[in-house]
Amino acid sequence: MRYVIVCVIFAATAQVKTDIPPVVPDAKPVAVEHIKIHGAALEGNLEKNEVDREAMVFLPPSYAAQKTRRYPVVYALHGYSIGAAQWSHEIHVPQTIEGAFAQGAGEMIVVLPDSKTVHNGSMYSSSVTTGDFEQYVAHDVVAYIDAHYRTIPKRSSRGLVGHSMGGYGASRIGMKHSDVFGSLYIMSPCCMSARGAGQSNPENEKALEAVKTPADSAKLPFGLRAQLASAAAWSPDPKNPPLYLDLPIGDKQQEVLAKWAANAPLAFVDQYIGNLKQYKAIAIDVGDKDGLRVGAAKLHEILDSYDVANTFEVYPGTHTSAVADRFQNHVMPFFGKNLCTGANCM
C-alpha cells in the first residue's frame, strides 16, 4: 500500500472554466500593471526556474488621483498548472475587483504573483530544487510591493488568499508567517493531509522514472506531472540529477512519503496555533461538489478545537465553478472589512 498527499488531482479538469459574475453598474476601472519581481529566495534553484518572475498588480480607482493615500494589499495565490495570467482569467479580474469596490468593499491593492515551475507548480514550498517559493511570497514579493507602491506596510494591512494549490500555499504560508499577514482566506485548499492511494502502478512509475528533461515532463498526464511537482517541492535531492528529486518508488518509498506527509498542513497545524491566533480573521470555503471539501472541513474543525476564530462555508459548486463569484462577493469584502486602513495600523 502506498500513501501520498491528496493533492491537485481533483483540479485536473478544473483550472479551466469559471462562471462570470454580472458586471456591476457604474463600477470604476482599476489600473493593471504587469511587473517582474526578483526572487532572492529563488536564486540558485536546481530546476533553473525563472528568478525574475511575472506578477500582476491591480491598483484601486482612487490610486492615481489621491497621491498621498496609502492602501492595504491582498496577495492572491494561483493554483497548480496555471500562472498569474491564467489565474487572472479564472477569477475574472479586473472585472471582479471593480465589482467588489462598486458594491462597497474598501479599496485595496491586489497582487497576483506567479509560482509556475518546470513541473507546473511550486506548491509554495521551500526547496533547493524549485527554489524557496514560501519565502519568495512572504518576503520578496511583499518587500517589492511595499517598496514600489503606496502600501500600508504593516501585517494588519496585508491579506493572503489562495485557491487549490494556492489554498495550500495560503495555509502553509499563513501558518508560518503571521508576522507578515494579518488576515487569511483559504479557498478549496489541496494537499491538506496524507492518505492511502492504493497499490503502486508500475506503468506510472516507469513513466516518471523516464523523465529527464522539462520536455519529458510536459508530455506527462496531469496527475503524474503533479507528482513530479510534489516531489520537487517536498522531497528534493541535490545529489540526484537531472531532476534533483526523489519519488516514492523502490527503496526510498517510505522515506519520501514521510517527507511528503510532513508537508501536509493538517500534520503541522498544531505547531502554529499561536501564530494562527494572531490573525484578525480567517475564512475557509469550498464547493459542495469539490473533492477537496473534506480537507478544508478538517482544517476548520482543528481551528475550532483550539478556539482559533475562523469561518467555514460550503457553497454550491465544483472546484472552480464559483471561484470568480467568490472572489468578488466574498474574498474582496472579507479583506475590505478586516484589513487595517488607518494611520495607526500595527
CSV table of C-alpha atoms in Angstrom, one decimal:
chain,number,residue,atom,x,y,z
A,1,MET,CA,0.0,0.0,0.0
A,2,ARG,CA,1.3,3.5,-0.9
A,3,TYR,CA,0.5,6.8,0.8
A,4,VAL,CA,0.6,10.1,-0.9
A,5,ILE,CA,-0.8,13.5,-0.1
A,6,VAL,CA,-4.2,14.1,-1.7
A,7,CYS,CA,-3.2,17.0,-3.8
A,8,VAL,CA,-4.1,18.6,-7.1
A,9,ILE,CA,-5.6,15.6,-8.8
A,10,PHE,CA,-9.1,16.9,-8.2
A,11,ALA,CA,-8.2,20.0,-10.2
A,12,ALA,CA,-7.3,18.1,-13.3
A,13,THR,CA,-10.3,19.3,-15.2
A,14,ALA,CA,-10.9,22.3,-13.0
A,15,GLN,CA,-8.4,25.0,-13.8
A,16,VAL,CA,-10.3,25.9,-16.9
A,17,LYS,CA,-13.7,27.5,-16.6
A,18,THR,CA,-15.5,29.6,-14.1
A,19,ASP,CA,-18.8,31.4,-14.1
A,20,ILE,CA,-18.6,35.1,-14.7
A,21,PRO,CA,-20.5,37.3,-12.2
A,22,PRO,CA,-22.7,40.0,-13.8
A,23,VAL,CA,-21.0,43.4,-14.4
A,24,VAL,CA,-21.7,45.8,-11.6
A,25,PRO,CA,-23.2,49.0,-13.0
A,26,ASP,CA,-21.1,52.2,-12.6
A,27,ALA,CA,-18.1,50.2,-11.5
A,28,LYS,CA,-14.9,52.4,-11.8
A,29,PRO,CA,-11.9,51.0,-13.6
A,30,VAL,CA,-8.8,49.8,-11.8
A,31,ALA,CA,-5.3,50.1,-13.2
A,32,VAL,CA,-3.5,46.9,-14.2
A,33,GLU,CA,0.3,46.8,-14.1
A,34,HIS,CA,2.4,43.8,-15.4
A,35,ILE,CA,5.7,43.7,-13.5
A,36,LYS,CA,8.6,41.4,-12.7
A,37,ILE,CA,9.7,40.7,-9.1
A,38,HIS,CA,13.2,39.4,-8.4
A,39,GLY,CA,13.2,36.4,-6.2
A,40,ALA,CA,16.3,36.4,-4.0
A,41,ALA,CA,14.8,33.2,-2.4
A,42,LEU,CA,14.8,31.5,-5.8
A,43,GLU,CA,18.4,32.1,-6.7
A,44,GLY,CA,20.4,29.0,-7.5
A,45,ASN,CA,17.4,26.7,-7.7
A,46,LEU,CA,18.3,23.4,-9.4
A,47,GLU,CA,15.4,23.3,-11.8
A,48,LYS,CA,16.5,26.7,-13.2
A,49,ASN,CA,13.1,28.2,-12.7
A,50,GLU,CA,12.9,31.9,-13.5
A,51,VAL,CA,14.2,34.1,-10.7
A,52,ASP,CA,12.7,37.3,-12.1
A,53,ARG,CA,9.0,36.4,-12.1
A,54,GLU,CA,5.9,38.0,-13.6
A,55,ALA,CA,3.2,39.4,-11.3
A,56,MET,CA,0.1,41.4,-11.9
A,57,VAL,CA,-0.8,44.4,-9.7
A,58,PHE,CA,-4.3,45.9,-9.6
A,59,LEU,CA,-4.5,49.5,-8.3
A,60,PRO,CA,-7.8,50.8,-7.0
A,61,PRO,CA,-9.7,53.6,-8.7
A,62,SER,CA,-8.6,56.4,-6.4
A,63,TYR,CA,-4.9,55.4,-6.5
A,64,ALA,CA,-3.8,57.8,-9.3
A,65,ALA,CA,-5.7,60.8,-8.1
A,66,GLN,CA,-5.1,60.6,-4.3
A,67,LYS,CA,-1.3,60.9,-4.4
A,68,THR,CA,-0.7,60.7,-0.6
A,69,ARG,CA,-3.2,57.9,0.2
A,70,ARG,CA,-1.8,54.5,1.2
A,71,TYR,CA,-3.6,51.2,0.8
A,72,PRO,CA,-3.8,47.7,2.3
A,73,VAL,CA,-2.7,44.9,0.0
A,74,VAL,CA,-4.1,41.5,-0.8
A,75,TYR,CA,-1.8,38.8,-2.2
A,76,ALA,CA,-3.8,36.2,-4.2
A,77,LEU,CA,-2.1,32.8,-5.0
A,78,HIS,CA,-3.0,30.8,-8.1
A,79,GLY,CA,-3.5,27.0,-8.4
A,80,TYR,CA,-1.5,24.2,-9.9
A,81,SER,CA,-0.9,24.1,-13.7
A,82,ILE,CA,-1.5,27.8,-14.2
A,83,GLY,CA,0.3,31.0,-13.6
A,84,ALA,CA,-0.7,34.5,-12.6
A,85,ALA,CA,-2.1,35.4,-16.1
A,86,GLN,CA,-4.4,32.4,-16.3
A,87,TRP,CA,-5.4,32.9,-12.7
A,88,SER,CA,-6.5,36.4,-13.6
A,89,HIS,CA,-8.8,35.0,-16.2
A,90,GLU,CA,-10.3,32.4,-13.8
A,91,ILE,CA,-11.2,35.0,-11.2
A,92,HIS,CA,-12.1,37.4,-14.0
A,93,VAL,CA,-10.1,40.4,-12.8
A,94,PRO,CA,-10.1,43.3,-13.1
A,95,GLN,CA,-13.9,43.0,-13.5
A,96,THR,CA,-14.5,41.3,-10.2
A,97,ILE,CA,-12.2,43.7,-8.3
A,98,GLU,CA,-14.0,46.6,-9.8
A,99,GLY,CA,-17.4,45.0,-9.0
A,100,ALA,CA,-16.4,44.5,-5.4
A,101,PHE,CA,-15.3,48.1,-5.0
A,102,ALA,CA,-18.6,49.3,-6.6
A,103,GLN,CA,-20.5,47.2,-4.2
A,104,GLY,CA,-18.8,48.8,-1.2
A,105,ALA,CA,-15.7,46.8,-0.5
A,106,GLY,CA,-12.9,49.1,0.8
A,107,GLU,CA,-10.3,49.9,-1.7
A,108,MET,CA,-7.0,47.9,-1.7
A,109,ILE,CA,-4.2,46.9,-4.0
A,110,VAL,CA,-4.4,43.3,-5.3
A,111,VAL,CA,-1.3,41.4,-6.3
A,112,LEU,CA,-1.1,38.1,-8.3
A,113,PRO,CA,2.4,36.7,-8.0
A,114,ASP,CA,3.5,33.8,-10.3
A,115,SER,CA,4.6,30.4,-9.0
A,116,LYS,CA,4.6,28.2,-12.1
A,117,THR,CA,7.7,25.9,-12.4
A,118,VAL,CA,9.2,23.3,-14.6
A,119,HIS,CA,6.6,20.7,-13.4
A,120,ASN,CA,3.8,23.3,-13.4
A,121,GLY,CA,3.7,24.4,-9.8
A,122,SER,CA,5.9,25.2,-6.8
A,123,MET,CA,3.5,24.1,-4.1
A,124,TYR,CA,4.6,27.4,-2.4
A,125,SER,CA,7.2,25.4,-0.5
A,126,SER,CA,10.8,25.6,0.4
A,127,SER,CA,13.1,23.5,-1.8
A,128,VAL,CA,16.6,23.8,-3.3
A,129,THR,CA,15.2,22.1,-6.4
A,130,THR,CA,12.3,24.5,-7.1
A,131,GLY,CA,13.5,27.5,-5.1
A,132,ASP,CA,12.1,28.7,-1.9
A,133,PHE,CA,8.7,29.9,-3.0
A,134,GLU,CA,7.4,30.2,0.5
A,135,GLN,CA,10.0,32.8,1.3
A,136,TYR,CA,9.5,34.4,-2.2
A,137,VAL,CA,5.9,35.1,-1.5
A,138,ALA,CA,6.3,36.0,2.2
A,139,HIS,CA,9.4,38.2,1.8
A,140,ASP,CA,10.5,39.0,-1.7
A,141,VAL,CA,7.1,39.8,-3.2
A,142,VAL,CA,5.9,41.7,-0.2
A,143,ALA,CA,9.1,43.7,0.1
A,144,TYR,CA,8.9,44.7,-3.6
A,145,ILE,CA,5.3,45.8,-3.4
A,146,ASP,CA,6.0,47.8,-0.3
A,147,ALA,CA,9.0,49.5,-1.9
A,148,HIS,CA,7.3,50.3,-5.2
A,149,TYR,CA,3.7,51.2,-4.3
A,150,ARG,CA,1.9,53.3,-1.7
A,151,THR,CA,1.1,50.5,0.7
A,152,ILE,CA,0.4,50.4,4.4
A,153,PRO,CA,3.5,48.3,5.2
A,154,LYS,CA,2.0,46.6,8.3
A,155,ARG,CA,0.9,43.0,8.8
A,156,SER,CA,-2.6,44.2,9.8
A,157,SER,CA,-2.9,45.7,6.3
A,158,ARG,CA,-1.8,42.7,4.4
A,159,GLY,CA,-4.1,39.8,3.4
A,160,LEU,CA,-3.3,36.4,1.9
A,161,VAL,CA,-5.7,34.3,-0.2
A,162,GLY,CA,-5.2,31.4,-2.5
A,163,HIS,CA,-7.2,28.7,-4.3
A,164,SER,CA,-6.4,25.0,-4.7
A,165,MET,CA,-2.6,24.8,-4.7
A,166,GLY,CA,-2.8,28.5,-3.8
A,167,GLY,CA,-5.2,27.5,-0.9
A,168,TYR,CA,-2.4,25.1,0.2
A,169,GLY,CA,0.0,28.0,-0.1
A,170,ALA,CA,-2.2,30.3,1.9
A,171,SER,CA,-2.5,27.6,4.6
A,172,ARG,CA,1.2,26.9,4.7
A,173,ILE,CA,2.5,30.5,4.4
A,174,GLY,CA,-0.3,31.8,6.6
A,175,MET,CA,0.6,29.4,9.4
A,176,LYS,CA,4.3,30.2,9.3
A,177,HIS,CA,4.3,33.9,8.5
A,178,SER,CA,1.7,35.5,10.7
A,179,ASP,CA,4.3,38.3,11.3
A,180,VAL,CA,3.7,39.3,7.7
A,181,PHE,CA,0.0,38.9,7.1
A,182,GLY,CA,-3.0,39.9,9.2
A,183,SER,CA,-6.0,38.2,7.6
A,184,LEU,CA,-6.2,34.9,5.8
A,185,TYR,CA,-8.7,33.4,3.2
A,186,ILE,CA,-8.3,29.8,2.2
A,187,MET,CA,-10.2,28.7,-0.9
A,188,SER,CA,-10.6,24.9,-1.7
A,189,PRO,CA,-7.1,24.0,-0.4
A,190,CYS,CA,-5.4,21.0,-1.9
A,191,CYS,CA,-2.8,18.7,-0.3
A,192,MET,CA,-4.0,19.1,3.3
A,193,SER,CA,-3.4,15.5,4.5
A,194,ALA,CA,-1.6,12.3,3.7
A,195,ARG,CA,-3.9,9.4,2.8
A,196,GLY,CA,-3.8,5.9,1.3
A,197,ALA,CA,-3.8,5.9,-2.5
A,198,GLY,CA,-3.9,2.2,-3.3
A,199,GLN,CA,-1.5,-0.2,-4.9
A,200,SER,CA,1.5,1.1,-6.8
A,201,ASN,CA,1.2,1.3,-10.6
A,202,PRO,CA,4.3,0.0,-12.4
A,203,GLU,CA,3.4,1.8,-15.7
A,204,ASN,CA,3.2,5.2,-13.9
A,205,GLU,CA,6.5,4.5,-12.0
A,206,LYS,CA,8.2,3.7,-15.3
A,207,ALA,CA,6.8,6.9,-16.9
A,208,LEU,CA,8.0,9.0,-14.0
A,209,GLU,CA,11.5,7.4,-14.0
A,210,ALA,CA,11.8,8.1,-17.7
A,211,VAL,CA,11.6,11.9,-17.3
A,212,LYS,CA,14.9,13.5,-17.8
A,213,THR,CA,14.1,17.0,-19.2
A,214,PRO,CA,11.3,19.6,-18.9
A,215,ALA,CA,10.1,18.5,-22.3
A,216,ASP,CA,9.6,15.0,-21.0
A,217,SER,CA,7.7,16.4,-18.0
A,218,ALA,CA,5.4,18.4,-20.3
A,219,LYS,CA,4.3,15.2,-22.1
A,220,LEU,CA,3.0,13.5,-18.9
A,221,PRO,CA,-0.6,13.4,-17.9
A,222,PHE,CA,-1.8,15.9,-15.3
A,223,GLY,CA,-1.6,13.6,-12.3
A,224,LEU,CA,1.9,12.3,-13.0
A,225,ARG,CA,3.2,15.8,-13.6
A,226,ALA,CA,1.6,16.8,-10.3
A,227,GLN,CA,3.6,14.0,-8.6
A,228,LEU,CA,6.8,15.4,-10.0
A,229,ALA,CA,5.9,18.9,-8.8
A,230,SER,CA,5.2,17.4,-5.3
A,231,ALA,CA,8.5,15.6,-5.3
A,232,ALA,CA,10.4,18.6,-6.4
A,233,ALA,CA,8.8,20.6,-3.6
A,234,TRP,CA,8.8,18.1,-0.7
A,235,SER,CA,11.5,15.5,-1.5
A,236,PRO,CA,14.3,17.5,-3.2
A,237,ASP,CA,17.6,15.7,-3.7
A,238,PRO,CA,20.6,17.8,-4.8
A,239,LYS,CA,22.5,14.6,-5.4
A,240,ASN,CA,20.0,13.1,-7.8
A,241,PRO,CA,20.3,14.8,-11.2
A,242,PRO,CA,18.8,15.6,-13.7
A,243,LEU,CA,15.5,16.3,-11.8
A,244,TYR,CA,17.1,16.7,-8.3
A,245,LEU,CA,14.1,15.0,-6.6
A,246,ASP,CA,13.2,11.6,-5.1
A,247,LEU,CA,10.0,9.8,-6.0
A,248,PRO,CA,8.2,7.4,-3.6
A,249,ILE,CA,9.4,4.4,-5.5
A,250,GLY,CA,11.6,1.5,-4.5
A,251,ASP,CA,13.9,1.6,-1.5
A,252,LYS,CA,13.2,5.3,-0.8
A,253,GLN,CA,9.5,4.9,-0.8
A,254,GLN,CA,8.8,5.2,2.9
A,255,GLU,CA,11.5,7.9,3.4
A,256,VAL,CA,10.0,10.0,0.6
A,257,LEU,CA,6.4,9.5,1.7
A,258,ALA,CA,7.3,10.6,5.2
A,259,LYS,CA,8.7,13.8,3.8
A,260,TRP,CA,5.5,14.4,1.8
A,261,ALA,CA,3.3,13.7,4.8
A,262,ALA,CA,5.4,16.2,6.9
A,263,ASN,CA,4.4,18.9,4.4
A,264,ALA,CA,0.7,18.3,4.9
A,265,PRO,CA,-0.8,21.3,6.7
A,266,LEU,CA,-3.1,19.1,8.8
A,267,ALA,CA,0.1,17.4,10.1
A,268,PHE,CA,1.8,20.6,11.2
A,269,VAL,CA,-1.1,22.9,12.0
A,270,ASP,CA,-0.8,22.1,15.7
A,271,GLN,CA,2.7,23.6,15.8
A,272,TYR,CA,1.4,27.0,14.6
A,273,ILE,CA,-1.8,27.6,16.7
A,274,GLY,CA,-0.1,30.6,18.4
A,275,ASN,CA,0.6,32.1,15.0
A,276,LEU,CA,-3.0,31.5,13.8
A,277,LYS,CA,-4.5,33.1,16.8
A,278,GLN,CA,-2.7,36.3,15.8
A,279,TYR,CA,-4.9,36.7,12.7
A,280,LYS,CA,-7.7,39.2,12.9
A,281,ALA,CA,-9.8,37.0,10.7
A,282,ILE,CA,-9.5,33.6,8.9
A,283,ALA,CA,-12.0,32.3,6.3
A,284,ILE,CA,-12.2,28.9,4.6
A,285,ASP,CA,-14.6,28.0,1.8
A,286,VAL,CA,-15.1,25.1,-0.6
A,287,GLY,CA,-17.7,23.9,-3.1
A,288,ASP,CA,-20.1,21.1,-2.1
A,289,LYS,CA,-19.1,19.2,-5.3
A,290,ASP,CA,-15.4,19.7,-4.7
A,291,GLY,CA,-13.4,16.5,-3.7
A,292,LEU,CA,-11.2,18.8,-1.6
A,293,ARG,CA,-14.0,19.7,0.8
A,294,VAL,CA,-13.0,17.0,3.4
A,295,GLY,CA,-9.6,18.5,4.0
A,296,ALA,CA,-11.0,22.0,4.2
A,297,ALA,CA,-13.6,20.9,6.7
A,298,LYS,CA,-10.9,19.1,8.8
A,299,LEU,CA,-8.8,22.3,9.0
A,300,HIS,CA,-11.9,24.2,10.2
A,301,GLU,CA,-12.5,21.6,12.8
A,302,ILE,CA,-8.9,21.7,14.1
A,303,LEU,CA,-9.0,25.5,14.3
A,304,ASP,CA,-12.3,25.3,16.2
A,305,SER,CA,-10.9,22.8,18.6
A,306,TYR,CA,-8.1,25.3,19.5
A,307,ASP,CA,-10.6,28.2,19.7
A,308,VAL,CA,-8.9,29.9,16.7
A,309,ALA,CA,-11.5,32.3,15.3
A,310,ASN,CA,-12.5,31.3,11.8
A,311,THR,CA,-15.4,31.0,9.4
A,312,PHE,CA,-16.2,28.0,7.1
A,313,GLU,CA,-18.6,27.8,4.2
A,314,VAL,CA,-19.5,25.0,1.9
A,315,TYR,CA,-21.2,26.7,-1.1
A,316,PRO,CA,-22.9,25.2,-4.2
A,317,GLY,CA,-20.3,24.5,-6.8
A,318,THR,CA,-17.4,22.4,-8.1
A,319,HIS,CA,-13.7,23.0,-7.6
A,320,THR,CA,-13.7,26.2,-9.8
A,321,SER,CA,-17.2,26.9,-11.0
A,322,ALA,CA,-17.8,29.7,-8.5
A,323,VAL,CA,-14.3,31.0,-7.8
A,324,ALA,CA,-14.8,34.3,-9.6
A,325,ASP,CA,-18.1,35.0,-7.8
A,326,ARG,CA,-16.4,34.0,-4.5
A,327,PHE,CA,-13.5,36.4,-5.2
A,328,GLN,CA,-15.8,39.4,-6.0
A,329,ASN,CA,-18.6,38.8,-3.4
A,330,HIS,CA,-16.8,37.1,-0.6
A,331,VAL,CA,-13.0,37.4,-0.7
A,332,MET,CA,-12.8,41.1,-1.5
A,333,PRO,CA,-15.4,42.2,1.0
A,334,PHE,CA,-13.7,40.0,3.6
A,335,PHE,CA,-10.5,41.8,3.2
A,336,GLY,CA,-12.2,45.2,2.9
A,337,LYS,CA,-13.7,44.6,6.3
A,338,ASN,CA,-10.7,43.1,8.1
A,339,LEU,CA,-7.6,44.8,6.7
A,340,CYS,CA,-6.4,48.0,8.5
A,341,THR,CA,-6.6,51.2,6.5
A,342,GLY,CA,-5.9,53.9,9.1
A,343,ALA,CA,-2.8,55.7,10.3
A,344,ASN,CA,-2.5,53.5,13.4
A,345,CYS,CA,-2.2,50.1,11.8
A,346,MET,CA,0.1,47.7,13.7
